[in-house]
PDB file of C-alpha atoms in Angstrom:
ATOM      1  CA  MET W   1     -12.503  10.485 157.290  1.00  0.00           C
ATOM      2  CA  GLU W   2     -10.996  14.046 158.827  1.00  0.00           C
ATOM      3  CA  THR W   3     -14.137  16.059 158.013  1.00  0.00           C
ATOM      4  CA  VAL W   4     -15.899  13.743 159.692  1.00  0.00           C
ATOM      5  CA  GLY W   5     -14.048  13.447 163.157  1.00  0.00           C
ATOM      6  CA  LYS W   6     -13.494  17.319 163.649  1.00  0.00           C
ATOM      7  CA  SER W   7     -17.192  17.805 163.236  1.00  0.00           C
ATOM      8  CA  SER W   8     -18.302  15.467 165.468  1.00  0.00           C
ATOM      9  CA  LYS W   9     -16.415  17.583 168.174  1.00  0.00           C
ATOM     10  CA  SER W  10     -17.959  20.703 167.216  1.00  0.00           C
ATOM     11  CA  GLY W  11     -20.952  18.673 168.040  1.00  0.00           C
ATOM     12  CA  VAL W  12     -24.793  20.443 167.299  1.00  0.00           C
ATOM     13  CA  GLY W  13     -22.824  24.311 167.988  1.00  0.00           C
ATOM     14  CA  LYS W  14     -21.121  23.235 164.531  1.00  0.00           C
ATOM     15  CA  SER W  15     -24.531  21.792 162.582  1.00  0.00           C
ATOM     16  CA  SER W  16     -24.570  24.243 159.534  1.00  0.00           C
ATOM     17  CA  GLY W  17     -21.063  22.756 158.607  1.00  0.00           C
ATOM     18  CA  ILE W  18     -24.297  19.827 157.646  1.00  0.00           C
ATOM     19  CA  LYS W  19     -24.518  22.118 154.116  1.00  0.00           C
ATOM     20  CA  ARG W  20     -21.038  21.758 153.649  1.00  0.00           C
ATOM     21  CA  MET W  21     -20.896  17.884 153.670  1.00  0.00           C
ATOM     22  CA  ASN W  22     -22.629  15.408 151.023  1.00  0.00           C
ATOM     23  CA  LYS W  23     -25.380  13.466 151.822  1.00  0.00           C
ATOM     24  CA  LYS W  24     -23.052  10.703 152.772  1.00  0.00           C
ATOM     25  CA  GLU W  25     -20.885  12.641 155.103  1.00  0.00           C
ATOM     26  CA  ALA W  26     -23.826  14.280 156.624  1.00  0.00           C
ATOM     27  CA  SER W  27     -24.745  11.006 157.762  1.00  0.00           C
ATOM     28  CA  GLU W  28     -21.916   9.766 159.186  1.00  0.00           C
ATOM     29  CA  TRP W  29     -21.846  12.859 160.540  1.00  0.00           C
ATOM     30  CA  PHE W  30     -25.044  12.576 162.582  1.00  0.00           C
ATOM     31  CA  GLN W  31     -24.260   8.766 163.300  1.00  0.00           C
ATOM     32  CA  ASN W  32     -21.177  10.195 165.527  1.00  0.00           C
ATOM     33  CA  LEU W  33     -22.889  12.549 167.812  1.00  0.00           C
ATOM     34  CA  SER W  34     -23.973  11.306 171.140  1.00  0.00           C
ATOM     35  CA  LEU W  35     -28.271  10.915 171.329  1.00  0.00           C
ATOM     36  CA  ALA W  36     -28.788  13.833 173.138  1.00  0.00           C
ATOM     37  CA  GLU W  37     -26.985  15.794 169.947  1.00  0.00           C
ATOM     38  CA  GLN W  38     -29.016  13.904 167.770  1.00  0.00           C
ATOM     39  CA  LEU W  39     -32.310  14.932 169.715  1.00  0.00           C
ATOM     40  CA  LEU W  40     -31.362  18.620 170.051  1.00  0.00           C
ATOM     41  CA  LEU W  41     -30.644  18.533 166.613  1.00  0.00           C
ATOM     42  CA  LYS W  42     -34.228  17.344 165.200  1.00  0.00           C
ATOM     43  CA  GLN W  43     -35.960  19.024 167.669  1.00  0.00           C
ATOM     44  CA  LYS W  44     -34.296  22.425 166.050  1.00  0.00           C
ATOM     45  CA  ALA W  45     -35.106  20.695 162.756  1.00  0.00           C
ATOM     46  CA  ASN W  46     -38.228  20.392 163.268  1.00  0.00           C
ATOM     47  CA  SER W  47     -39.420  23.581 165.177  1.00  0.00           C
ATOM     48  CA  SER W  48     -37.641  25.988 162.003  1.00  0.00           C
ATOM     49  CA  SER W  49     -39.605  23.375 159.745  1.00  0.00           C
ATOM     50  CA  SER W  50     -42.849  24.337 161.998  1.00  0.00           C
ATOM     51  CA  SER W  51     -42.134  27.864 162.190  1.00  0.00           C
ATOM     52  CA  GLU W  52     -41.339  28.479 158.264  1.00  0.00           C
ATOM     53  CA  GLU W  53     -45.003  26.117 158.124  1.00  0.00           C
ATOM     54  CA  ARG W  54     -46.727  28.308 160.189  1.00  0.00           C
ATOM     55  CA  LYS W  55     -45.349  31.457 158.439  1.00  0.00           C
ATOM     56  CA  THR W  56     -46.507  29.628 155.052  1.00  0.00           C
ATOM     57  CA  LYS W  57     -49.855  29.030 156.395  1.00  0.00           C
ATOM     58  CA  THR W  58     -50.491  31.991 157.809  1.00  0.00           C
ATOM     59  CA  LYS W  59     -49.664  33.843 154.540  1.00  0.00           C
ATOM     60  CA  THR W  60     -51.578  31.883 152.952  1.00  0.00           C
ATOM     61  CA  LYS W  61     -54.571  32.386 155.357  1.00  0.00           C
ATOM     62  CA  THR W  62     -54.159  35.704 154.882  1.00  0.00           C
ATOM     63  CA  GLU W  63     -53.732  35.511 151.344  1.00  0.00           C
ATOM     64  CA  MET W  64     -57.060  33.378 150.910  1.00  0.00           C
ATOM     65  CA  HIS W  65     -58.784  35.669 153.333  1.00  0.00           C
ATOM     66  CA  GLU W  66     -58.016  38.789 151.122  1.00  0.00           C
ATOM     67  CA  ARG W  67     -59.212  37.363 148.519  1.00  0.00           C
ATOM     68  CA  GLU W  68     -62.391  35.521 149.855  1.00  0.00           C
ATOM     69  CA  ARG W  69     -63.020  39.786 151.154  1.00  0.00           C
ATOM     70  CA  GLU W  70     -62.444  41.039 147.371  1.00  0.00           C
ATOM     71  CA  LEU W  71     -64.643  38.215 146.174  1.00  0.00           C
ATOM     72  CA  ILE W  72     -67.523  38.893 148.360  1.00  0.00           C
ATOM     73  CA  LEU W  73     -67.260  42.906 147.491  1.00  0.00           C
ATOM     74  CA  LYS W  74     -67.961  41.571 143.956  1.00  0.00           C
ATOM     75  CA  ARG W  75     -70.820  39.534 144.403  1.00  0.00           C
ATOM     76  CA  GLN W  76     -72.287  42.582 146.572  1.00  0.00           C
ATOM     77  CA  SER W  77     -71.294  45.227 143.627  1.00  0.00           C
ATOM     78  CA  GLU W  78     -72.632  42.552 141.117  1.00  0.00           C
ATOM     79  CA  HIS W  79     -76.192  41.988 143.517  1.00  0.00           C
ATOM     80  CA  GLU W  80     -76.830  45.382 143.447  1.00  0.00           C
ATOM     81  CA  ALA W  81     -76.213  45.756 139.825  1.00  0.00           C
ATOM     82  CA  ARG W  82     -78.895  42.869 139.413  1.00  0.00           C
ATOM     83  CA  MET W  83     -81.654  44.465 141.678  1.00  0.00           C
ATOM     84  CA  LYS W  84     -80.992  48.021 140.027  1.00  0.00           C
ATOM     85  CA  ALA W  85     -81.673  46.788 136.225  1.00  0.00           C
ATOM     86  CA  GLN W  86     -84.640  44.338 137.502  1.00  0.00           C
ATOM     87  CA  LEU W  87     -85.502  47.735 138.995  1.00  0.00           C
ATOM     88  CA  GLN W  88     -84.973  49.512 135.678  1.00  0.00           C
ATOM     89  CA  SER W  89     -86.548  46.978 133.396  1.00  0.00           C
ATOM     90  CA  LYS W  90     -89.664  47.343 135.903  1.00  0.00           C
ATOM     91  CA  ALA W  91     -89.672  51.382 135.107  1.00  0.00           C
ATOM     92  CA  GLU W  92     -89.229  50.600 131.403  1.00  0.00           C
ATOM     93  CA  ILE W  93     -91.826  48.207 131.171  1.00  0.00           C
ATOM     94  CA  THR W  94     -94.502  50.546 133.421  1.00  0.00           C
ATOM     95  CA  GLN W  95     -93.591  53.374 131.066  1.00  0.00           C
ATOM     96  CA  GLN W  96     -94.103  51.256 127.506  1.00  0.00           C
ATOM     97  CA  ILE W  97     -97.497  49.959 128.992  1.00  0.00           C
ATOM     98  CA  GLN W  98     -98.133  53.380 129.472  1.00  0.00           C
ATOM     99  CA  LYS W  99     -97.559  54.511 126.081  1.00  0.00           C
ATOM    100  CA  CYS W 100     -99.912  51.267 124.575  1.00  0.00           C
ATOM    101  CA  GLN W 101    -102.372  52.959 126.438  1.00  0.00           C
ATOM    102  CA  GLU W 102    -101.900  56.345 125.370  1.00  0.00           C
ATOM    103  CA  MET W 103    -101.937  54.857 121.542  1.00  0.00           C
ATOM    104  CA  HIS W 104    -105.100  53.309 121.833  1.00  0.00           C
ATOM    105  CA  ARG W 105    -106.657  55.544 123.209  1.00  0.00           C
ATOM    106  CA  ARG W 106    -105.662  58.020 120.647  1.00  0.00           C
ATOM    107  CA  LEU W 107    -107.062  55.276 118.288  1.00  0.00           C
ATOM    108  CA  ILE W 108    -110.140  55.122 119.518  1.00  0.00           C
ATOM    109  CA  PRO W 109    -111.927  57.887 117.994  1.00  0.00           C
ATOM    110  CA  LEU W 110    -110.325  57.730 114.607  1.00  0.00           C
ATOM    111  CA  GLN W 111    -111.728  54.072 114.056  1.00  0.00           C
ATOM    112  CA  MET W 112    -115.048  55.423 115.370  1.00  0.00           C
ATOM    113  CA  ARG W 113    -114.720  58.298 112.620  1.00  0.00           C
ATOM    114  CA  LEU W 114    -114.028  55.749 110.419  1.00  0.00           C
ATOM    115  CA  ASN W 115    -117.047  53.294 111.227  1.00  0.00           C
ATOM    116  CA  GLN W 116    -119.020  56.719 110.764  1.00  0.00           C
ATOM    117  CA  MET W 117    -118.053  57.418 107.412  1.00  0.00           C
ATOM    118  CA  LYS W 118    -118.189  54.163 106.018  1.00  0.00           C
ATOM    119  CA  LEU W 119    -121.788  53.527 107.741  1.00  0.00           C
ATOM    120  CA  HIS W 120    -122.718  56.550 105.846  1.00  0.00           C
ATOM    121  CA  GLU W 121    -121.075  55.805 102.239  1.00  0.00           C
ATOM    122  CA  SER W 122    -122.865  52.245 102.915  1.00  0.00           C
ATOM    123  CA  HIS W 123    -126.156  53.814 103.582  1.00  0.00           C
ATOM    124  CA  ASN W 124    -125.873  56.936 101.319  1.00  0.00           C
ATOM    125  CA  THR W 125    -124.806  55.411  97.862  1.00  0.00           C
ATOM    126  CA  TYR W 126    -126.741  57.698  95.574  1.00  0.00           C
ATOM    127  CA  HIS W 127    -126.037  60.839  98.581  1.00  0.00           C
ATOM    128  CA  ARG W 128    -124.229  63.901  96.190  1.00  0.00           C
ATOM    129  CA  TYR W 129    -121.714  64.107  99.074  1.00  0.00           C
ATOM    130  CA  THR W 130    -120.851  60.573  99.345  1.00  0.00           C
ATOM    131  CA  GLN W 131    -120.393  60.364  95.773  1.00  0.00           C
ATOM    132  CA  SER W 132    -118.013  63.325  95.915  1.00  0.00           C
ATOM    133  CA  SER W 133    -114.102  62.947  95.328  1.00  0.00           C
ATOM    134  CA  HIS W 134    -113.411  65.430  98.155  1.00  0.00           C
ATOM    135  CA  PHE W 135    -115.565  62.398 100.438  1.00  0.00           C
ATOM    136  CA  TYR W 136    -113.534  59.385  99.163  1.00  0.00           C
ATOM    137  CA  PHE W 137    -110.264  61.734  99.737  1.00  0.00           C
ATOM    138  CA  LYS W 138    -111.184  62.203 103.201  1.00  0.00           C
ATOM    139  CA  LEU W 139    -111.879  58.218 103.813  1.00  0.00           C
ATOM    140  CA  GLY W 140    -108.551  57.159 102.336  1.00  0.00           C
ATOM    141  CA  ASN W 141    -106.469  59.796 104.729  1.00  0.00           C
ATOM    142  CA  LEU W 142    -108.503  58.604 107.729  1.00  0.00           C
ATOM    143  CA  GLU W 143    -107.915  54.948 106.474  1.00  0.00           C
ATOM    144  CA  ALA W 144    -103.928  55.172 106.323  1.00  0.00           C
ATOM    145  CA  LYS W 145    -104.219  57.228 109.580  1.00  0.00           C
ATOM    146  CA  VAL W 146    -105.922  54.052 111.589  1.00  0.00           C
ATOM    147  CA  SER W 147    -103.844  51.615 109.538  1.00  0.00           C
ATOM    148  CA  ASN W 148    -100.414  53.467 110.307  1.00  0.00           C
ATOM    149  CA  GLU W 149    -101.267  53.866 113.688  1.00  0.00           C
ATOM    150  CA  LEU W 150    -102.527  50.163 114.075  1.00  0.00           C
ATOM    151  CA  ARG W 151     -98.614  49.244 112.830  1.00  0.00           C
ATOM    152  CA  LEU W 152     -97.427  52.044 115.715  1.00  0.00           C
ATOM    153  CA  ILE W 153     -99.217  50.394 118.494  1.00  0.00           C
ATOM    154  CA  GLN W 154     -98.212  46.800 117.074  1.00  0.00           C
ATOM    155  CA  ASN W 155     -94.492  47.509 117.115  1.00  0.00           C
ATOM    156  CA  GLU W 156     -94.620  49.186 120.621  1.00  0.00           C
ATOM    157  CA  GLU W 157     -96.762  46.222 121.844  1.00  0.00           C
ATOM    158  CA  ARG W 158     -94.291  43.975 120.279  1.00  0.00           C
ATOM    159  CA  ALA W 159     -91.158  45.611 122.440  1.00  0.00           C
ATOM    160  CA  LEU W 160     -93.797  45.536 125.396  1.00  0.00           C
ATOM    161  CA  PHE W 161     -93.317  41.549 124.758  1.00  0.00           C
ATOM    162  CA  ASP W 162     -89.536  41.751 124.128  1.00  0.00           C
ATOM    163  CA  MET W 163     -89.276  43.658 127.667  1.00  0.00           C
ATOM    164  CA  HIS W 164     -91.132  41.377 129.958  1.00  0.00           C
ATOM    165  CA  HIS W 165     -89.356  38.535 128.003  1.00  0.00           C
ATOM    166  CA  ARG W 166     -86.306  40.065 129.184  1.00  0.00           C
ATOM    167  CA  HIS W 167     -87.296  40.780 132.458  1.00  0.00           C
ATOM    168  CA  HIS W 168     -88.916  37.647 133.452  1.00  0.00           C
ATOM    169  CA  CYS W 169     -84.784  36.057 132.258  1.00  0.00           C
ATOM    170  CA  ILE W 170     -82.912  38.655 134.652  1.00  0.00           C
ATOM    171  CA  LYS W 171     -85.557  37.393 137.045  1.00  0.00           C
ATOM    172  CA  ASN W 172     -84.881  33.340 136.962  1.00  0.00           C
ATOM    173  CA  SER W 173     -81.590  34.013 136.399  1.00  0.00           C
ATOM    174  CA  ILE W 174     -80.971  35.473 139.856  1.00  0.00           C
ATOM    175  CA  LYS W 175     -83.125  32.641 141.194  1.00  0.00           C
ATOM    176  CA  ASP W 176     -80.847  30.068 139.225  1.00  0.00           C
ATOM    177  CA  ILE W 177     -77.671  32.136 140.409  1.00  0.00           C
ATOM    178  CA  VAL W 178     -78.913  31.450 144.007  1.00  0.00           C
ATOM    179  CA  ALA W 179     -80.010  28.036 143.428  1.00  0.00           C
ATOM    180  CA  LYS W 180     -77.012  26.672 141.179  1.00  0.00           C
ATOM    181  CA  ILE W 181     -74.360  27.565 144.317  1.00  0.00           C
ATOM    182  CA  THR W 182     -76.347  26.253 147.102  1.00  0.00           C
ATOM    183  CA  ALA W 183     -76.107  23.046 145.478  1.00  0.00           C
ATOM    184  CA  LEU W 184     -72.246  22.510 144.675  1.00  0.00           C
ATOM    185  CA  PRO W 185     -70.593  21.300 146.864  1.00  0.00           C
ATOM    186  CA  ASN W 186     -66.854  22.976 146.681  1.00  0.00           C
ATOM    187  CA  PRO W 187     -66.593  26.338 147.238  1.00  0.00           C
ATOM    188  CA  HIS W 188     -64.030  27.412 144.290  1.00  0.00           C
ATOM    189  CA  THR W 189     -66.319  25.279 142.235  1.00  0.00           C
ATOM    190  CA  ARG W 190     -69.263  27.590 143.255  1.00  0.00           C
ATOM    191  CA  ARG W 191     -67.356  31.013 142.531  1.00  0.00           C
ATOM    192  CA  ILE W 192     -66.613  30.186 139.106  1.00  0.00           C
ATOM    193  CA  GLN W 193     -70.299  28.841 138.486  1.00  0.00           C
ATOM    194  CA  ALA W 194     -71.357  31.862 140.423  1.00  0.00           C
ATOM    195  CA  LYS W 195     -69.254  34.205 137.870  1.00  0.00           C
ATOM    196  CA  LYS W 196     -70.744  32.374 134.815  1.00  0.00           C
ATOM    197  CA  CYS W 197     -74.142  33.024 135.691  1.00  0.00           C
ATOM    198  CA  VAL W 198     -73.554  36.619 136.524  1.00  0.00           C
ATOM    199  CA  ASP W 199     -72.073  37.067 133.164  1.00  0.00           C
ATOM    200  CA  ASN W 200     -74.507  35.629 131.311  1.00  0.00           C
ATOM    201  CA  ILE W 201     -76.846  38.080 133.314  1.00  0.00           C
ATOM    202  CA  TYR W 202     -74.892  40.818 131.868  1.00  0.00           C
ATOM    203  CA  ASN W 203     -74.687  39.771 128.583  1.00  0.00           C
ATOM    204  CA  LEU W 204     -78.416  39.906 128.866  1.00  0.00           C
ATOM    205  CA  MET W 205     -79.043  43.207 130.412  1.00  0.00           C
ATOM    206  CA  THR W 206     -76.805  44.615 127.258  1.00  0.00           C
ATOM    207  CA  VAL W 207     -78.246  42.977 124.701  1.00  0.00           C
TER     208      VAL W 207
END
């Protein structure tokens, strides 16, 4: 064991020689050191380990802060997008309501004219004009026009109903995100759940 003997004389200053020893030789070498040298070597090893640990923790914290900052910025942009979509949805609903109201206003005089012609037809069965082909031609055209306008109004009102449903779904989804994220104890789980909810909202808005 000449290697151990020589190494023991060299003391702590040559502690790097441990790297070239096997586990048994290193253990024997350490045992041959004085108590002071052993303590000094342990302190040096602990100091080196603590330094590396601090560096690792600092790096990890920095990376976590950076990810959190990116996540916050992403959530802010997503929140702005949701609010913008909600405002846009409200504007579209308002326009659709106005469109339906205007179509109803246009329909009223047509319905009144149609009712007058039908009333005239029923009260003047033997009148020459009500028996003419021209009268029935006008009556048929008016009935077709009223029927077409009613069909168009029904389509627009159906579209309005869909808009209302979509708007409430977006609004409720935003409320659900806040409730679900607040209820979850784990931050990582909260982030995953929030992303899922946001994706659902985006899918809903783009349908």
